[in-house]
Structures are given as structure tokens and as C-alpha cells.
Amino acid sequence: MTRTSLYRLAAACLIGLTAPLTVVVATAGESQAAGPTAEELGRRVQQFYDSTRTFKATFKQTYTIKVQDVKKVSTGKVIFEKPGKMSWTYDAPNGNRVVSDGVTIKVYEKENEQMFETPVKGSQYPAALSFLMGKGQLTKDFSLRLLDAAQMKFEGGYVLEGTPKEATPAYQKMLLYVDGRTNQVRRVLILDAQGNRNRFDFSAPVVNQPVPKAEFEFAPPPGTRVVRP
């Protein structure tokens, strides 16, 4: 697996479908009647995460590799802390870890007994999740449009599609499934040029609780092969 796919899998780290992806764009009239415009919703989501210092949640990751017709499902917990810190802890038997202290990102693969380590500035960490870490701006970094939430089977909320304004090999676009009441992101779906889907469903979110410093520190087991750029 290439380093790019590793970071796409880890991330963004933000994020497959239970049903085939159907993109249906609401007309301008439908968007106005249903609620905010895409830009307004983007600002609401940004404002919510701008007001949070820490974010904790459990997650379910469904990574679908199109060419192999393979679906990998993992669960675990994730913690973000501003500025730029994150910690992904995968449940057994996976056992992988993804940790950033704001300077370096470490991606540990238990099965392969190896860890990729790279500076945050040089990583493939997608902007699709950077707003959770206090980095990036949705309305600045993405061209946004609203999709039909009913057609996407996400009642009670909004589905916001973002296409990065600066092309990146890590992914083509993202979909944010936004809670209509709180403006929190409940699901992130990242799509790449090869048709792969990386979906993250977040549950039991908690914001602004203290996080121990050790959460963003990680030393791999003895014998782990460390790969650096």
C-alpha cells in the first residue's frame, strides 16, 4: 500500500456507503425552501468547530477499494485538539494508531509492524478533516454545494459536497453529513479518483473536555520498522 493511500485510509483522515452513491443536487429554489445555502451551511459548520477546543467521538470507518471490490470496516475512538493534534485508536484486532502532535504525523500499522512518520506540513492529510483540528476553512478551501438529503437518506440534516479548490492526489471530493440541529458533522465520506470510498461515521461526540497530553504521543512496539520521507 502506498503512503498516499495510507494517509487517505487513516484520515482523513475525514471518512464506502451502505448503498450506491447517488448525487442529487437540489435546485436553487429547493435549497432556499429547505434551509441554508451551501455557503451558509459551510459557515455554520465552520463556526461550530471554530468554537470548540477539543472533539472526542467513537467512529466506524468503512473503506471500500473499488478495483478489488473489497470493503474494510474498522471501529475505534478519535480525539482532536487545537491546534493540529489528533489521535485515532483502532479497536482490536486492527490495533492501528494514527497520532499527530501538531508537528509530526505517525501512522502505525500493527499487522505490517511498521510506522510511517512525516512532518505535518509534508503529509497527505486531507483538508476534508482539517477544520476539526483548527486548520483550514470550508468556504475558502472548497467549492460547496448542497445535495438532496432525502435522496441521500439523511433525514433531519444536510449533505454538503465539497470539491477542493486546489487539486490533490489524496481525494477528489468529500461529503459532509451535517446534523440540522447542532451543525455537527455526523459523517464524512471521502472519494478519490480511483472510485475508492473512505467513510467515517461519528457517534457519541463530546466537545471541550480536557485531553491528557499523552494522548498525542505514541511510541511503537520494539522491532517496528519506521519509515520516514
JSON list of N, CA, C and O in Angstrom, two decimals, residues 133-154:
[
{"chain": "A", "resi": 133, "resn": "MET", "atom": "N", "xyz": [-9.39, 20.14, 13.30]},
{"chain": "A", "resi": 133, "resn": "MET", "atom": "CA", "xyz": [-8.15, 20.37, 14.03]},
{"chain": "A", "resi": 133, "resn": "MET", "atom": "C", "xyz": [-7.81, 21.85, 14.14]},
{"chain": "A", "resi": 133, "resn": "MET", "atom": "O", "xyz": [-6.73, 22.22, 14.59]},
{"chain": "A", "resi": 134, "resn": "GLY", "atom": "N", "xyz": [-8.74, 22.70, 13.75]},
{"chain": "A", "resi": 134, "resn": "GLY", "atom": "CA", "xyz": [-8.48, 24.13, 13.81]},
{"chain": "A", "resi": 134, "resn": "GLY", "atom": "C", "xyz": [-7.66, 24.64, 12.66]},
{"chain": "A", "resi": 134, "resn": "GLY", "atom": "O", "xyz": [-7.05, 25.71, 12.75]},
{"chain": "A", "resi": 135, "resn": "LYS", "atom": "N", "xyz": [-7.63, 23.89, 11.57]},
{"chain": "A", "resi": 135, "resn": "LYS", "atom": "CA", "xyz": [-6.88, 24.30, 10.39]},
{"chain": "A", "resi": 135, "resn": "LYS", "atom": "C", "xyz": [-7.83, 24.30, 9.19]},
{"chain": "A", "resi": 135, "resn": "LYS", "atom": "O", "xyz": [-8.72, 23.48, 9.09]},
{"chain": "A", "resi": 136, "resn": "GLY", "atom": "N", "xyz": [-7.60, 25.21, 8.26]},
{"chain": "A", "resi": 136, "resn": "GLY", "atom": "CA", "xyz": [-8.40, 25.23, 7.05]},
{"chain": "A", "resi": 136, "resn": "GLY", "atom": "C", "xyz": [-9.75, 25.91, 7.25]},
{"chain": "A", "resi": 136, "resn": "GLY", "atom": "O", "xyz": [-10.23, 26.09, 8.37]},
{"chain": "A", "resi": 137, "resn": "GLN", "atom": "N", "xyz": [-10.36, 26.32, 6.13]},
{"chain": "A", "resi": 137, "resn": "GLN", "atom": "CA", "xyz": [-11.67, 26.96, 6.12]},
{"chain": "A", "resi": 137, "resn": "GLN", "atom": "C", "xyz": [-12.50, 26.33, 5.03]},
{"chain": "A", "resi": 137, "resn": "GLN", "atom": "O", "xyz": [-12.09, 26.29, 3.87]},
{"chain": "A", "resi": 138, "resn": "LEU", "atom": "N", "xyz": [-13.67, 25.83, 5.40]},
{"chain": "A", "resi": 138, "resn": "LEU", "atom": "CA", "xyz": [-14.50, 25.13, 4.42]},
{"chain": "A", "resi": 138, "resn": "LEU", "atom": "C", "xyz": [-14.84, 26.01, 3.22]},
{"chain": "A", "resi": 138, "resn": "LEU", "atom": "O", "xyz": [-14.71, 25.59, 2.07]},
{"chain": "A", "resi": 139, "resn": "THR", "atom": "N", "xyz": [-15.30, 27.23, 3.49]},
{"chain": "A", "resi": 139, "resn": "THR", "atom": "CA", "xyz": [-15.73, 28.09, 2.39]},
{"chain": "A", "resi": 139, "resn": "THR", "atom": "C", "xyz": [-14.56, 28.60, 1.57]},
{"chain": "A", "resi": 139, "resn": "THR", "atom": "O", "xyz": [-14.72, 29.00, 0.41]},
{"chain": "A", "resi": 140, "resn": "LYS", "atom": "N", "xyz": [-13.37, 28.60, 2.15]},
{"chain": "A", "resi": 140, "resn": "LYS", "atom": "CA", "xyz": [-12.18, 29.07, 1.44]},
{"chain": "A", "resi": 140, "resn": "LYS", "atom": "C", "xyz": [-11.52, 27.95, 0.66]},
{"chain": "A", "resi": 140, "resn": "LYS", "atom": "O", "xyz": [-11.05, 28.15, -0.47]},
{"chain": "A", "resi": 141, "resn": "ASP", "atom": "N", "xyz": [-11.48, 26.76, 1.23]},
{"chain": "A", "resi": 141, "resn": "ASP", "atom": "CA", "xyz": [-10.74, 25.64, 0.64]},
{"chain": "A", "resi": 141, "resn": "ASP", "atom": "C", "xyz": [-11.56, 24.81, -0.34]},
{"chain": "A", "resi": 141, "resn": "ASP", "atom": "O", "xyz": [-10.99, 24.05, -1.13]},
{"chain": "A", "resi": 142, "resn": "PHE", "atom": "N", "xyz": [-12.90, 24.93, -0.28]},
{"chain": "A", "resi": 142, "resn": "PHE", "atom": "CA", "xyz": [-13.75, 24.07, -1.09]},
{"chain": "A", "resi": 142, "resn": "PHE", "atom": "C", "xyz": [-14.80, 24.86, -1.86]},
{"chain": "A", "resi": 142, "resn": "PHE", "atom": "O", "xyz": [-15.28, 25.89, -1.41]},
{"chain": "A", "resi": 143, "resn": "SER", "atom": "N", "xyz": [-15.14, 24.33, -3.03]},
{"chain": "A", "resi": 143, "resn": "SER", "atom": "CA", "xyz": [-16.35, 24.75, -3.74]},
{"chain": "A", "resi": 143, "resn": "SER", "atom": "C", "xyz": [-17.48, 23.89, -3.17]},
{"chain": "A", "resi": 143, "resn": "SER", "atom": "O", "xyz": [-17.41, 22.66, -3.24]},
{"chain": "A", "resi": 144, "resn": "LEU", "atom": "N", "xyz": [-18.51, 24.53, -2.63]},
{"chain": "A", "resi": 144, "resn": "LEU", "atom": "CA", "xyz": [-19.54, 23.81, -1.90]},
{"chain": "A", "resi": 144, "resn": "LEU", "atom": "C", "xyz": [-20.86, 23.80, -2.65]},
{"chain": "A", "resi": 144, "resn": "LEU", "atom": "O", "xyz": [-21.20, 24.75, -3.35]},
{"chain": "A", "resi": 145, "resn": "ARG", "atom": "N", "xyz": [-21.61, 22.71, -2.47]},
{"chain": "A", "resi": 145, "resn": "ARG", "atom": "CA", "xyz": [-22.99, 22.67, -2.97]},
{"chain": "A", "resi": 145, "resn": "ARG", "atom": "C", "xyz": [-23.78, 21.70, -2.10]},
{"chain": "A", "resi": 145, "resn": "ARG", "atom": "O", "xyz": [-23.25, 20.74, -1.55]},
{"chain": "A", "resi": 146, "resn": "LEU", "atom": "N", "xyz": [-25.08, 22.00, -1.99]},
{"chain": "A", "resi": 146, "resn": "LEU", "atom": "CA", "xyz": [-25.96, 21.15, -1.20]},
{"chain": "A", "resi": 146, "resn": "LEU", "atom": "C", "xyz": [-26.50, 20.02, -2.07]},
{"chain": "A", "resi": 146, "resn": "LEU", "atom": "O", "xyz": [-26.89, 20.25, -3.22]},
{"chain": "A", "resi": 147, "resn": "LEU", "atom": "N", "xyz": [-26.56, 18.82, -1.50]},
{"chain": "A", "resi": 147, "resn": "LEU", "atom": "CA", "xyz": [-27.20, 17.70, -2.15]},
{"chain": "A", "resi": 147, "resn": "LEU", "atom": "C", "xyz": [-28.55, 17.47, -1.49]},
{"chain": "A", "resi": 147, "resn": "LEU", "atom": "O", "xyz": [-28.83, 18.00, -0.41]},
{"chain": "A", "resi": 148, "resn": "ASP", "atom": "N", "xyz": [-29.39, 16.69, -2.13]},
{"chain": "A", "resi": 148, "resn": "ASP", "atom": "CA", "xyz": [-30.72, 16.40, -1.61]},
{"chain": "A", "resi": 148, "resn": "ASP", "atom": "C", "xyz": [-30.60, 15.39, -0.48]},
{"chain": "A", "resi": 148, "resn": "ASP", "atom": "O", "xyz": [-30.31, 14.21, -0.71]},
{"chain": "A", "resi": 149, "resn": "ALA", "atom": "N", "xyz": [-30.81, 15.84, 0.75]},
{"chain": "A", "resi": 149, "resn": "ALA", "atom": "CA", "xyz": [-30.63, 14.98, 1.92]},
{"chain": "A", "resi": 149, "resn": "ALA", "atom": "C", "xyz": [-31.59, 13.79, 1.91]},
{"chain": "A", "resi": 149, "resn": "ALA", "atom": "O", "xyz": [-31.23, 12.70, 2.35]},
{"chain": "A", "resi": 150, "resn": "ALA", "atom": "N", "xyz": [-32.80, 13.99, 1.41]},
{"chain": "A", "resi": 150, "resn": "ALA", "atom": "CA", "xyz": [-33.76, 12.89, 1.36]},
{"chain": "A", "resi": 150, "resn": "ALA", "atom": "C", "xyz": [-33.30, 11.81, 0.40]},
{"chain": "A", "resi": 150, "resn": "ALA", "atom": "O", "xyz": [-33.36, 10.61, 0.70]},
{"chain": "A", "resi": 151, "resn": "GLN", "atom": "N", "xyz": [-32.80, 12.22, -0.76]},
{"chain": "A", "resi": 151, "resn": "GLN", "atom": "CA", "xyz": [-32.28, 11.26, -1.72]},
{"chain": "A", "resi": 151, "resn": "GLN", "atom": "C", "xyz": [-31.03, 10.56, -1.20]},
{"chain": "A", "resi": 151, "resn": "GLN", "atom": "O", "xyz": [-30.78, 9.40, -1.50]},
{"chain": "A", "resi": 152, "resn": "MET", "atom": "N", "xyz": [-30.27, 11.24, -0.36]},
{"chain": "A", "resi": 152, "resn": "MET", "atom": "CA", "xyz": [-29.08, 10.66, 0.23]},
{"chain": "A", "resi": 152, "resn": "MET", "atom": "C", "xyz": [-29.39, 9.88, 1.51]},
{"chain": "A", "resi": 152, "resn": "MET", "atom": "O", "xyz": [-28.49, 9.38, 2.19]},
{"chain": "A", "resi": 153, "resn": "LYS", "atom": "N", "xyz": [-30.68, 9.80, 1.84]},
{"chain": "A", "resi": 153, "resn": "LYS", "atom": "CA", "xyz": [-31.16, 9.04, 3.01]},
{"chain": "A", "resi": 153, "resn": "LYS", "atom": "C", "xyz": [-30.53, 9.56, 4.30]},
{"chain": "A", "resi": 153, "resn": "LYS", "atom": "O", "xyz": [-30.07, 8.81, 5.15]},
{"chain": "A", "resi": 154, "resn": "PHE", "atom": "N", "xyz": [-30.55, 10.90, 4.43]},
{"chain": "A", "resi": 154, "resn": "PHE", "atom": "CA", "xyz": [-30.06, 11.55, 5.64]},
{"chain": "A", "resi": 154, "resn": "PHE", "atom": "C", "xyz": [-31.09, 12.56, 6.09]},
{"chain": "A", "resi": 154, "resn": "PHE", "atom": "O", "xyz": [-30.89, 13.77, 6.02]}
]
